[in-house]
């Protein structure tokens, strides 16, 4: 189904139908339209941007995932950042990911996105301000670790600080799955794999299940296959 997503430097990511009604719908030659210096529209219909639309996803053995992404102040607003965010969402939609960190996509920038059906947001230079003392356990998945799921305990809610795409400092409270996947991808930006969050025995069992589920198709080949399909988007 065709959908328009708006990237707004003040409001973040939201469906096109929620945009101001005085914005006129137009037929676009590409899947990105600029309504103002503060917004970009993503068209998820069959009209696609010039390739490559999606990023390649780096596997767990990639060096880029083994080291923290340094804090470098982003110059905002920035077309480059808009383009990175756009491609991250295109990639997340393509592989059905609930979130992505920029370094998973080969970009050394402190950017993460959440890509839930009812909540889509981009976080630039994200930080945790406060977290709940109460924790819950739930299985987590990661696109860089095909077929691996780990049960991890995390705070029920967190308060976070980040920049929007105009460079304004923002604050938000995230709960449940939103909090969980924010923390998951923030740790990736810090060079901390989610495999570090469980004990050795639990990890070994999960690895055995992962191996069975892959059914002889190793993770590297799976990622390569995914990346080749991405290039055809």
Short mmCIF file of the C-alpha atoms (twelve columns), coordinates in Angstrom:
data_MODEL
# 
_entry.id   MODEL 
# 
loop_
_atom_site.group_PDB 
_atom_site.id 
_atom_site.type_symbol 
_atom_site.label_atom_id 
_atom_site.label_alt_id 
_atom_site.label_comp_id 
_atom_site.label_asym_id 
_atom_site.label_seq_id 
_atom_site.Cartn_x 
_atom_site.Cartn_y 
_atom_site.Cartn_z 
_atom_site.pdbx_PDB_model_num 
ATOM 1   C CA . UNK A 1   0.000  0.000   0.000   1 
ATOM 2   C CA . UNK A 2   1.240  3.444   -0.874  1 
ATOM 3   C CA . UNK A 3   2.257  5.594   2.075   1 
ATOM 4   C CA . UNK A 4   3.887  8.924   2.584   1 
ATOM 5   C CA . UNK A 5   6.157  9.432   5.558   1 
ATOM 6   C CA . UNK A 6   7.180  12.950  6.529   1 
ATOM 7   C CA . UNK A 7   10.543 13.662  8.115   1 
ATOM 8   C CA . UNK A 8   10.059 16.922  9.973   1 
ATOM 9   C CA . UNK A 9   12.871 18.611  11.861  1 
ATOM 10  C CA . UNK A 10  10.462 19.566  14.645  1 
ATOM 11  C CA . UNK A 11  7.929  16.716  14.781  1 
ATOM 12  C CA . UNK A 12  10.107 13.828  13.684  1 
ATOM 13  C CA . UNK A 13  8.663  10.995  11.558  1 
ATOM 14  C CA . UNK A 14  4.922  10.752  11.004  1 
ATOM 15  C CA . UNK A 15  2.438  9.515   8.375   1 
ATOM 16  C CA . UNK A 16  1.670  11.939  5.550   1 
ATOM 17  C CA . UNK A 17  -2.046 12.019  6.384   1 
ATOM 18  C CA . UNK A 18  -1.192 13.659  9.706   1 
ATOM 19  C CA . UNK A 19  0.547  16.534  7.955   1 
ATOM 20  C CA . UNK A 20  -1.002 19.998  7.725   1 
ATOM 21  C CA . UNK A 21  -4.015 19.867  5.416   1 
ATOM 22  C CA . UNK A 22  -2.895 22.978  3.501   1 
ATOM 23  C CA . UNK A 23  -0.010 20.985  2.009   1 
ATOM 24  C CA . UNK A 24  -1.034 19.968  -1.494  1 
ATOM 25  C CA . UNK A 25  -0.527 16.400  -2.680  1 
ATOM 26  C CA . UNK A 26  1.643  16.249  -5.792  1 
ATOM 27  C CA . UNK A 27  2.794  13.595  -8.194  1 
ATOM 28  C CA . UNK A 28  6.510  13.189  -7.662  1 
ATOM 29  C CA . UNK A 29  9.258  12.088  -10.013 1 
ATOM 30  C CA . UNK A 30  11.228 10.655  -7.104  1 
ATOM 31  C CA . UNK A 31  10.253 9.286   -3.704  1 
ATOM 32  C CA . UNK A 32  11.551 12.353  -1.838  1 
ATOM 33  C CA . UNK A 33  9.712  15.647  -1.874  1 
ATOM 34  C CA . UNK A 34  10.788 18.737  -0.001  1 
ATOM 35  C CA . UNK A 35  7.975  20.842  1.423   1 
ATOM 36  C CA . UNK A 36  10.225 23.281  3.224   1 
ATOM 37  C CA . UNK A 37  13.720 23.492  4.615   1 
ATOM 38  C CA . UNK A 38  12.415 21.606  7.658   1 
ATOM 39  C CA . UNK A 39  10.604 18.676  6.055   1 
ATOM 40  C CA . UNK A 40  11.144 15.869  3.599   1 
ATOM 41  C CA . UNK A 41  8.419  13.483  2.407   1 
ATOM 42  C CA . UNK A 42  9.218  9.825   1.799   1 
ATOM 43  C CA . UNK A 43  6.961  8.144   -0.759  1 
ATOM 44  C CA . UNK A 44  6.870  4.391   -0.177  1 
ATOM 45  C CA . UNK A 45  4.862  3.714   -3.341  1 
ATOM 46  C CA . UNK A 46  6.278  2.009   -6.435  1 
ATOM 47  C CA . UNK A 47  8.078  5.211   -7.412  1 
ATOM 48  C CA . UNK A 48  11.547 4.730   -6.000  1 
ATOM 49  C CA . UNK A 49  14.620 6.937   -5.656  1 
ATOM 50  C CA . UNK A 50  17.748 6.388   -7.644  1 
ATOM 51  C CA . UNK A 51  19.603 3.324   -6.312  1 
ATOM 52  C CA . UNK A 52  20.933 2.410   -3.902  1 
ATOM 53  C CA . UNK A 53  17.822 3.070   -1.814  1 
ATOM 54  C CA . UNK A 54  18.787 0.718   0.986   1 
ATOM 55  C CA . UNK A 55  21.969 0.326   2.968   1 
ATOM 56  C CA . UNK A 56  23.880 -2.912  3.184   1 
ATOM 57  C CA . UNK A 57  23.581 -4.389  6.692   1 
ATOM 58  C CA . UNK A 58  26.899 -5.268  8.300   1 
ATOM 59  C CA . UNK A 59  27.177 -8.631  10.065  1 
ATOM 60  C CA . UNK A 60  28.293 -9.139  13.643  1 
ATOM 61  C CA . UNK A 61  31.926 -9.780  12.694  1 
ATOM 62  C CA . UNK A 62  32.298 -6.399  10.985  1 
ATOM 63  C CA . UNK A 63  34.888 -4.148  12.622  1 
ATOM 64  C CA . UNK A 64  32.519 -1.171  12.452  1 
ATOM 65  C CA . UNK A 65  30.257 -2.859  15.027  1 
ATOM 66  C CA . UNK A 66  33.090 -3.627  17.440  1 
ATOM 67  C CA . UNK A 67  34.027 -0.066  18.347  1 
ATOM 68  C CA . UNK A 68  32.046 2.859   19.737  1 
ATOM 69  C CA . UNK A 69  30.855 5.510   17.328  1 
ATOM 70  C CA . UNK A 70  32.564 8.719   18.538  1 
ATOM 71  C CA . UNK A 71  30.599 11.780  19.539  1 
ATOM 72  C CA . UNK A 72  30.966 14.204  16.654  1 
ATOM 73  C CA . UNK A 73  28.622 17.166  16.571  1 
ATOM 74  C CA . UNK A 74  26.343 16.935  13.553  1 
ATOM 75  C CA . UNK A 75  25.841 20.099  11.547  1 
ATOM 76  C CA . UNK A 76  22.076 20.495  11.437  1 
ATOM 77  C CA . UNK A 77  19.929 20.873  9.487   1 
ATOM 78  C CA . UNK A 78  21.772 18.833  6.887   1 
ATOM 79  C CA . UNK A 79  20.763 17.248  3.585   1 
ATOM 80  C CA . UNK A 80  23.373 14.555  4.223   1 
ATOM 81  C CA . UNK A 81  21.705 13.610  7.518   1 
ATOM 82  C CA . UNK A 82  18.282 13.659  5.854   1 
ATOM 83  C CA . UNK A 83  19.572 11.284  3.171   1 
ATOM 84  C CA . UNK A 84  21.089 8.925   5.752   1 
ATOM 85  C CA . UNK A 85  17.863 8.852   7.761   1 
ATOM 86  C CA . UNK A 86  15.800 8.286   4.623   1 
ATOM 87  C CA . UNK A 87  17.930 5.315   3.573   1 
ATOM 88  C CA . UNK A 88  17.884 3.882   7.115   1 
ATOM 89  C CA . UNK A 89  14.077 3.870   7.102   1 
ATOM 90  C CA . UNK A 90  14.001 2.376   3.613   1 
ATOM 91  C CA . UNK A 91  16.345 -0.365  4.834   1 
ATOM 92  C CA . UNK A 92  14.336 -1.008  8.000   1 
ATOM 93  C CA . UNK A 93  11.136 -1.297  5.979   1 
ATOM 94  C CA . UNK A 94  12.829 -3.636  3.520   1 
ATOM 95  C CA . UNK A 95  14.036 -6.081  6.193   1 
ATOM 96  C CA . UNK A 96  11.164 -5.555  8.672   1 
ATOM 97  C CA . UNK A 97  13.461 -4.181  11.365  1 
ATOM 98  C CA . UNK A 98  12.027 -2.445  14.438  1 
ATOM 99  C CA . UNK A 99  15.122 -0.284  14.618  1 
ATOM 100 C CA . UNK A 100 18.559 0.354   13.184  1 
ATOM 101 C CA . UNK A 101 21.738 2.072   14.268  1 
ATOM 102 C CA . UNK A 102 23.770 3.964   11.702  1 
ATOM 103 C CA . UNK A 103 26.875 1.822   12.182  1 
ATOM 104 C CA . UNK A 104 24.877 -1.278  11.182  1 
ATOM 105 C CA . UNK A 105 24.535 0.515   7.841   1 
ATOM 106 C CA . UNK A 106 28.225 1.364   7.589   1 
ATOM 107 C CA . UNK A 107 27.789 4.972   8.722   1 
ATOM 108 C CA . UNK A 108 29.909 6.164   11.655  1 
ATOM 109 C CA . UNK A 109 27.389 8.612   13.060  1 
ATOM 110 C CA . UNK A 110 25.425 8.547   16.296  1 
ATOM 111 C CA . UNK A 111 22.042 8.077   14.685  1 
ATOM 112 C CA . UNK A 112 19.419 5.500   15.514  1 
ATOM 113 C CA . UNK A 113 15.867 5.016   14.326  1 
ATOM 114 C CA . UNK A 114 12.820 3.211   15.683  1 
ATOM 115 C CA . UNK A 115 10.554 1.752   13.034  1 
ATOM 116 C CA . UNK A 116 7.395  0.477   14.745  1 
ATOM 117 C CA . UNK A 117 4.096  0.480   12.867  1 
ATOM 118 C CA . UNK A 118 2.653  3.119   15.204  1 
ATOM 119 C CA . UNK A 119 5.872  4.898   16.173  1 
ATOM 120 C CA . UNK A 120 8.637  6.012   13.846  1 
ATOM 121 C CA . UNK A 121 11.325 8.346   15.135  1 
ATOM 122 C CA . UNK A 122 14.915 9.362   14.460  1 
ATOM 123 C CA . UNK A 123 17.322 10.118  17.308  1 
ATOM 124 C CA . UNK A 124 20.482 12.130  16.629  1 
ATOM 125 C CA . UNK A 125 23.207 12.033  19.304  1 
ATOM 126 C CA . UNK A 126 20.910 10.017  21.633  1 
ATOM 127 C CA . UNK A 127 21.574 9.757   25.367  1 
ATOM 128 C CA . UNK A 128 19.866 8.170   28.363  1 
ATOM 129 C CA . UNK A 129 18.869 10.630  31.078  1 
ATOM 130 C CA . UNK A 130 17.071 8.299   33.493  1 
ATOM 131 C CA . UNK A 131 15.800 4.732   33.557  1 
ATOM 132 C CA . UNK A 132 13.291 2.736   35.571  1 
ATOM 133 C CA . UNK A 133 14.456 0.515   38.418  1 
ATOM 134 C CA . UNK A 134 11.896 -2.092  37.363  1 
ATOM 135 C CA . UNK A 135 12.919 -4.397  34.531  1 
ATOM 136 C CA . UNK A 136 11.191 -6.864  32.242  1 
ATOM 137 C CA . UNK A 137 12.626 -9.676  30.132  1 
ATOM 138 C CA . UNK A 138 11.809 -10.206 26.478  1 
ATOM 139 C CA . UNK A 139 13.349 -11.741 23.383  1 
ATOM 140 C CA . UNK A 140 15.277 -9.397  21.114  1 
ATOM 141 C CA . UNK A 141 16.431 -9.724  17.528  1 
ATOM 142 C CA . UNK A 142 19.059 -7.895  15.498  1 
ATOM 143 C CA . UNK A 143 19.447 -7.631  11.734  1 
ATOM 144 C CA . UNK A 144 23.220 -8.048  12.011  1 
ATOM 145 C CA . UNK A 145 22.722 -11.415 13.765  1 
ATOM 146 C CA . UNK A 146 20.464 -13.467 11.449  1 
ATOM 147 C CA . UNK A 147 18.156 -15.940 13.222  1 
ATOM 148 C CA . UNK A 148 19.584 -15.182 16.673  1 
ATOM 149 C CA . UNK A 149 17.162 -14.288 19.462  1 
ATOM 150 C CA . UNK A 150 18.169 -13.570 23.037  1 
ATOM 151 C CA . UNK A 151 16.031 -12.998 26.124  1 
ATOM 152 C CA . UNK A 152 17.292 -9.811  27.750  1 
ATOM 153 C CA . UNK A 153 16.204 -7.882  30.827  1 
ATOM 154 C CA . UNK A 154 15.825 -4.115  30.405  1 
ATOM 155 C CA . UNK A 155 14.192 -1.153  32.210  1 
ATOM 156 C CA . UNK A 156 10.436 -0.789  31.710  1 
ATOM 157 C CA . UNK A 157 10.840 2.854   30.710  1 
ATOM 158 C CA . UNK A 158 13.565 5.383   30.070  1 
ATOM 159 C CA . UNK A 159 13.913 9.124   29.666  1 
ATOM 160 C CA . UNK A 160 16.129 10.129  26.768  1 
ATOM 161 C CA . UNK A 161 17.661 13.232  25.282  1 
ATOM 162 C CA . UNK A 162 18.505 13.691  21.615  1 
ATOM 163 C CA . UNK A 163 18.589 16.192  18.780  1 
ATOM 164 C CA . UNK A 164 16.004 16.518  16.067  1 
ATOM 165 C CA . UNK A 165 17.053 17.142  12.493  1 
ATOM 166 C CA . UNK A 166 17.065 20.886  12.961  1 
ATOM 167 C CA . UNK A 167 19.529 20.501  15.820  1 
ATOM 168 C CA . UNK A 168 17.084 21.282  18.638  1 
ATOM 169 C CA . UNK A 169 17.623 19.418  21.906  1 
ATOM 170 C CA . UNK A 170 14.652 17.144  22.608  1 
ATOM 171 C CA . UNK A 171 13.494 15.036  25.552  1 
ATOM 172 C CA . UNK A 172 11.237 11.985  25.475  1 
ATOM 173 C CA . UNK A 173 9.980  9.181   27.677  1 
ATOM 174 C CA . UNK A 174 9.989  5.763   26.026  1 
ATOM 175 C CA . UNK A 175 8.240  2.721   27.417  1 
ATOM 176 C CA . UNK A 176 8.099  -1.033  26.846  1 
ATOM 177 C CA . UNK A 177 9.281  -2.125  23.381  1 
ATOM 178 C CA . UNK A 178 10.182 1.432   22.348  1 
ATOM 179 C CA . UNK A 179 12.499 1.735   25.350  1 
ATOM 180 C CA . UNK A 180 13.885 -1.745  24.767  1 
ATOM 181 C CA . UNK A 181 14.893 -1.184  21.155  1 
ATOM 182 C CA . UNK A 182 16.197 2.306   21.832  1 
ATOM 183 C CA . UNK A 183 18.574 0.796   24.420  1 
ATOM 184 C CA . UNK A 184 19.403 -2.100  22.102  1 
ATOM 185 C CA . UNK A 185 20.532 0.188   19.288  1 
ATOM 186 C CA . UNK A 186 22.179 2.748   21.532  1 
ATOM 187 C CA . UNK A 187 24.397 -0.055  22.813  1 
ATOM 188 C CA . UNK A 188 25.263 -0.926  19.215  1 
ATOM 189 C CA . UNK A 189 26.390 2.679   18.713  1 
ATOM 190 C CA . UNK A 190 28.569 2.222   21.796  1 
ATOM 191 C CA . UNK A 191 30.134 -0.932  20.356  1 
ATOM 192 C CA . UNK A 192 28.293 -3.254  22.768  1 
ATOM 193 C CA . UNK A 193 26.739 -6.306  21.069  1 
ATOM 194 C CA . UNK A 194 23.510 -7.641  22.525  1 
ATOM 195 C CA . UNK A 195 25.238 -11.006 22.909  1 
ATOM 196 C CA . UNK A 196 27.066 -9.423  25.868  1 
ATOM 197 C CA . UNK A 197 23.756 -9.079  27.732  1 
ATOM 198 C CA . UNK A 198 23.275 -12.799 28.418  1 
ATOM 199 C CA . UNK A 199 25.293 -15.503 30.138  1 
ATOM 200 C CA . UNK A 200 27.544 -17.982 28.381  1 
ATOM 201 C CA . UNK A 201 25.126 -20.913 28.725  1 
ATOM 202 C CA . UNK A 202 22.136 -18.952 27.406  1 
ATOM 203 C CA . UNK A 203 24.208 -17.696 24.492  1 
ATOM 204 C CA . UNK A 204 25.428 -21.177 23.583  1 
ATOM 205 C CA . UNK A 205 21.863 -22.507 23.539  1 
ATOM 206 C CA . UNK A 206 20.733 -19.566 21.408  1 
ATOM 207 C CA . UNK A 207 23.626 -20.118 18.989  1 
ATOM 208 C CA . UNK A 208 22.641 -23.770 18.576  1 
ATOM 209 C CA . UNK A 209 19.062 -22.734 17.774  1 
ATOM 210 C CA . UNK A 210 20.377 -20.112 15.383  1 
ATOM 211 C CA . UNK A 211 22.461 -22.701 13.561  1 
ATOM 212 C CA . UNK A 212 19.476 -25.030 13.167  1 
ATOM 213 C CA . UNK A 213 17.233 -22.237 11.922  1 
ATOM 214 C CA . UNK A 214 19.746 -21.150 9.305   1 
ATOM 215 C CA . UNK A 215 19.573 -24.706 7.914   1 
ATOM 216 C CA . UNK A 216 23.015 -24.673 6.403   1 
ATOM 217 C CA . UNK A 217 22.807 -21.130 5.057   1 
ATOM 218 C CA . UNK A 218 25.558 -19.315 6.930   1 
ATOM 219 C CA . UNK A 219 24.996 -15.790 8.231   1 
ATOM 220 C CA . UNK A 220 27.458 -14.216 5.817   1 
ATOM 221 C CA . UNK A 221 25.692 -15.662 2.775   1 
ATOM 222 C CA . UNK A 222 22.328 -14.603 4.199   1 
ATOM 223 C CA . UNK A 223 23.535 -11.042 4.653   1 
ATOM 224 C CA . UNK A 224 25.073 -11.005 1.190   1 
ATOM 225 C CA . UNK A 225 21.796 -12.250 -0.276  1 
ATOM 226 C CA . UNK A 226 19.899 -9.541  1.596   1 
ATOM 227 C CA . UNK A 227 22.312 -6.856  0.445   1 
ATOM 228 C CA . UNK A 228 22.072 -7.977  -3.172  1 
ATOM 229 C CA . UNK A 229 18.282 -7.745  -2.996  1 
ATOM 230 C CA . UNK A 230 18.601 -4.305  -1.435  1 
ATOM 231 C CA . UNK A 231 20.617 -3.121  -4.423  1 
ATOM 232 C CA . UNK A 232 17.724 -4.071  -6.661  1 
ATOM 233 C CA . UNK A 233 15.218 -1.942  -4.748  1 
# 
